[in-house]
Amino acid sequence: MKLKHFCLIAAPMIAYGGFTCYGETIDISTPNTTMLLDATLGQPLRFIYYGDLIPQAQAGQIAESTGWHTAYPVYGMSASRETAMSVTHPDGNMTLDLAVTGTESSVRKDGSKVTTVTMSDKVYPFDVRINYLTYPDNDVIETWAEAVNRGKKPVELREFSSAYLPVRRGDVYLTSFTGSWGNEAIMVEEPLKPGVKIIKNKDGVRNSHTAHSEVMLSLDGMPRENEGRTIGAALCYSGNYELKIDTDDSDWHHFFAGINEDNSAYTLGKGETFVTPALALTYSPDGKSGVSRNIHRWGRDHKIAHGNDLRKILLNSWEGVYLDIKEDEMAQMMADISSMGGELFVMDDGWFGAKYPRTRDNSSLGDWTVDTGKLPNGINGLLDMADRNGIRFGIWIEPEMTNTISELYEQHPEYIIRPTNREPVLGRGGTQAVLDMSNPKVQDLVFSVVDTLLTRYPRIDYIKWDANAPIMNHGSQYLTADRQSHLMIEYHRGFAKTLERIRAKYPDVTIQACASGGGRANYGVLPWFDEFWVSDNTDALQRVYMQWGTSHFFPAVTMASHISAAPNHQTNRVIPMKYRIDVAMSGRLGMEIQPKNMTQEETDLCRNAISEYKTIRPVVQQGDIYRLLSPYDGKGVASMMYVSPDKDKAVFYWWKLETFVNQHLPRIRMAGLDPDRMYTVRELNRIDRKPLSFEGKSFSGRYLMSNGLEIPYTHNTDHRNRSAWSSRVLYLE
Ligand code: GLA
C-alpha cells in the first residue's frame, strides 16, 4: 500500500485557513473558528476539536491533551455504534477497517482551500476520502466524503454519510424545522436526550416541506438568538436526506448527515467514486442568529445563484387569476404592477398546451407551447407589453413533470417513473407523473424546455421552476434491473446535470425554485436557483412563523414573500394591507394578488411600500440578520432586524401576533448596531394619523440595544381603519 503524507502549506503561521500540519494534526480554520483533526498515518482519521478559533501555537498541545473520536466511523470492527459508512465487499465481507494513507491540500482559484484526507481499507482495495473546504472570508466549513472502489468488482454501499461530528454532551438543544404544505419551516426546539433522533426526507423530488436538512445545536442550554455557543449544519442536497443524532452511553452526541440510504443501496462499480453531498458546518458564540449570519453570508457569497445581487419586486399571477390566464388580464396586471413601481411580472401556471390546453391541473405538463386561445399574441405579445410598461417578464414551468393527458406522454410514456408490471401511481389532478431524471434523454428534454423558451424569447428575465409531485412509485424505465435502487440518487444527479447545463448557457436569468410552495428550500438547489417560494400559504400571520423558521438558514434575498388578498386564500383570515405589507417586506418583496380588486387606499399603500422597499432593499437582502423576539415564545409579538454590514443602516420589524385588552407586550431591545453610532428613526408604511413619538429622532446604538423603543400596541388611525392588527417597520440611518 502506497503511503503518502504531505503538507502543501509549509509555513506554520497563516492567518486563517485552511491547513497547517503539526506533525499529524490538521488545522481546518476559518477567520473565527477552528476544527482540529489528527491524520496520523496508519490510524483512522481522528476528530479533536471544533469551536472558537484556536491560536495555531496551541493546536498541537490541544491535540496531545484531549481525547479524540474517529472522524468518520465505519461499520464492522466496532459494531455497537452508529456509523457513517457501511459496505459489502465483493466476497461478502461487511466490514471496513480504515487507516490514513495521505493528506493533501489545494487552493482553488476563488481562494477557497480543500483539504483531503485519504483513508484506505487495510485489506480491501477501497478508499474513503474526507474533504474539508474553507473560504478566506467566512466561518463555514464544507465537508463531504467520497468512496472509491479501487477493486475489480462492484462494492455495495449500504451507508454513505457525508459527515460525522461528535458534540460534547452537557445541555445541548436541537433546533430543527418541520411542517407540511402550507405550513413549512415550523421551528422545533428540544433538548437532546438519550436515543437516536432522526430527521429525514423520502419525497424523492422535493425535500423541505415536511422536514428540513438544516439543524442548529445550542451547546449552552435553551437556544438563544444572540448569545450561546451554537453549531449550524446544512446538508446541501436536493434529494432525500437523513440527519441522525445518536446520544449513546458515552459523553457525546454523535451527529451524522447525508443522503437518505433507505431503498437506495448503491452499487459502486470497478474504479468508480461515489461523491456525497457537502455538509456545511458553522460555529458561532453569538447564538442562533450568529449561526444564521455565518450561513447567510456563505450562502450569498458562495452558494446562491446571484446571491449578492438585489432581487426585483414582482407581481405573480397565481393567486390573482390561477389557471385562468387571459391576454387582456395579463396586460392589466402588468400595467398595474408597473404603476405601483414594481419591476417584474411573472405569468404562472395555465399558459400552455396546444392539443390539450391547460384549463385544469390534470393536463398538459410537458407540452410547453403557448395556448394561443388564451394568448393570441403569444409570449412575444406579452414581452412587448412588459417592454411598454417598463418592466421585465417571467414565466412558470414545471419541467420535471408530465400529465398522462399530454402530447409528451403520448409520445414518450417510457419517460415517466413507474415500476415494471404495475400501473403507475399518479399525482395532482389524478394524472401527474414524474419524469425520470436519471434518463439522459429526459435530462435533454428538460434542458430543451428551458433552452427553447430562452432562445425563442431571449427577453424572458425570470423562470418560476415548479415541482408538484413526489416520486410516488419506485421504478425507473431507464435504469437496469440491478440498478433500480439507484433511482432516488440518479434522479438528483440528472437534475443537477441539467441545471448545470442550463446555468452554463443562461447564467443571468433569475430562476425561482418552487415545489408546491416551500418544497425546495435547500442549499442543494440554490447554486442554480436565485430564490425559492417559501410557501403556497401567503397568510401574513402564518408567514411570520414560516419565515422565522426559514430565516435560520436562508437569507432574505432567497425568501420570496408576497402581498396577497384578504380574505387570504389559504386561511380565509382578513388581515389589513398594512400588516400584509410589513410581513412581506421582511423577505424578497413581491405581490400575489389581482391588483384590480384592491381598493385605492390599498393600492396607494402598496405603491408607497414598493418605493420604500427600494430604499431598504440592500439592507434587507444583503444585511445581517438579528432575530430579537420569537413568535414561538408566546409573548404576543415577534421582532427581528437586518443591519447593513457597515452597521450604518438597519431595518427593524415588529409584528403583533394577538390582541387582548390591557395586554402587556415586552419592549424589544435591538441588536447588531454600533453602540457609539447615532441612528435616526423613521417609520415606514405609516398609517397612523400622527408620527410616532420617536419619529425623526436620533438615538445611540447603545440605547437602542440596551433599552429599545416603546412601540405603541395599536395604530392611531381613523375609526374606519381600526383593527386588531398592528405592525411596525422602522428604518434606522
Ligand atoms: C404550485 C405552486 C404555486 C403555483 C401552482 C401552479 O402549487 O407552489 O405557487 O405556481 O403550483 O399550479
GROMACS .gro file of C-alpha atoms and ligand atoms in nm, residues 181 316 318 323 348-349 358 361 396 398 428 464 466 468 514-518 533 535-536 592, ligand 1:
model
   35
  181TRP     CA    1  -4.769   2.201   0.264
  316ASN     CA    2  -4.701   3.683  -0.974
  318TRP     CA    3  -5.118   3.275  -0.947
  323LEU     CA    4  -5.515   2.890  -1.430
  348ASP     CA    5  -4.782   3.150  -1.354
  349ASP     CA    6  -4.944   2.819  -1.449
  358ARG     CA    7  -5.413   2.364  -1.956
  361ASP     CA    8  -5.445   2.094  -1.326
  396TRP     CA    9  -4.383   2.944  -1.490
  398GLU     CA   10  -4.278   2.253  -1.426
  428ARG     CA   11  -5.202   1.609  -0.887
  464LYS     CA   12  -4.052   3.001  -1.183
  466ASP     CA   13  -4.211   2.429  -1.004
  468ASN     CA   14  -4.558   1.949  -0.767
  514CYS     CA   15  -4.090   2.641  -0.622
  515ALA     CA   16  -4.217   2.299  -0.524
  516SER     CA   17  -4.581   2.309  -0.413
  517GLY     CA   18  -4.466   2.609  -0.214
  518GLY     CA   19  -4.158   2.559   0.002
  533TRP     CA   20  -4.113   3.023  -0.284
  535SER     CA   21  -4.492   2.852   0.095
  536ASP     CA   22  -4.815   2.841  -0.100
  592GLU     CA   23  -4.952   3.767  -0.548
  734GLA     C1   24  -4.774   2.517  -0.708
  734GLA     C2   25  -4.702   2.642  -0.670
  734GLA     C3   26  -4.793   2.762  -0.684
  734GLA     C4   27  -4.843   2.771  -0.824
  734GLA     C5   28  -4.909   2.641  -0.863
  734GLA     C6   29  -4.944   2.640  -1.008
  734GLA     O1   30  -4.873   2.487  -0.616
  734GLA     O2   31  -4.649   2.632  -0.541
  734GLA     O3   32  -4.724   2.879  -0.648
  734GLA     O4   33  -4.737   2.801  -0.911
  734GLA     O5   34  -4.828   2.529  -0.837
  734GLA     O6   35  -5.008   2.524  -1.045
   0.00000   0.00000   0.00000
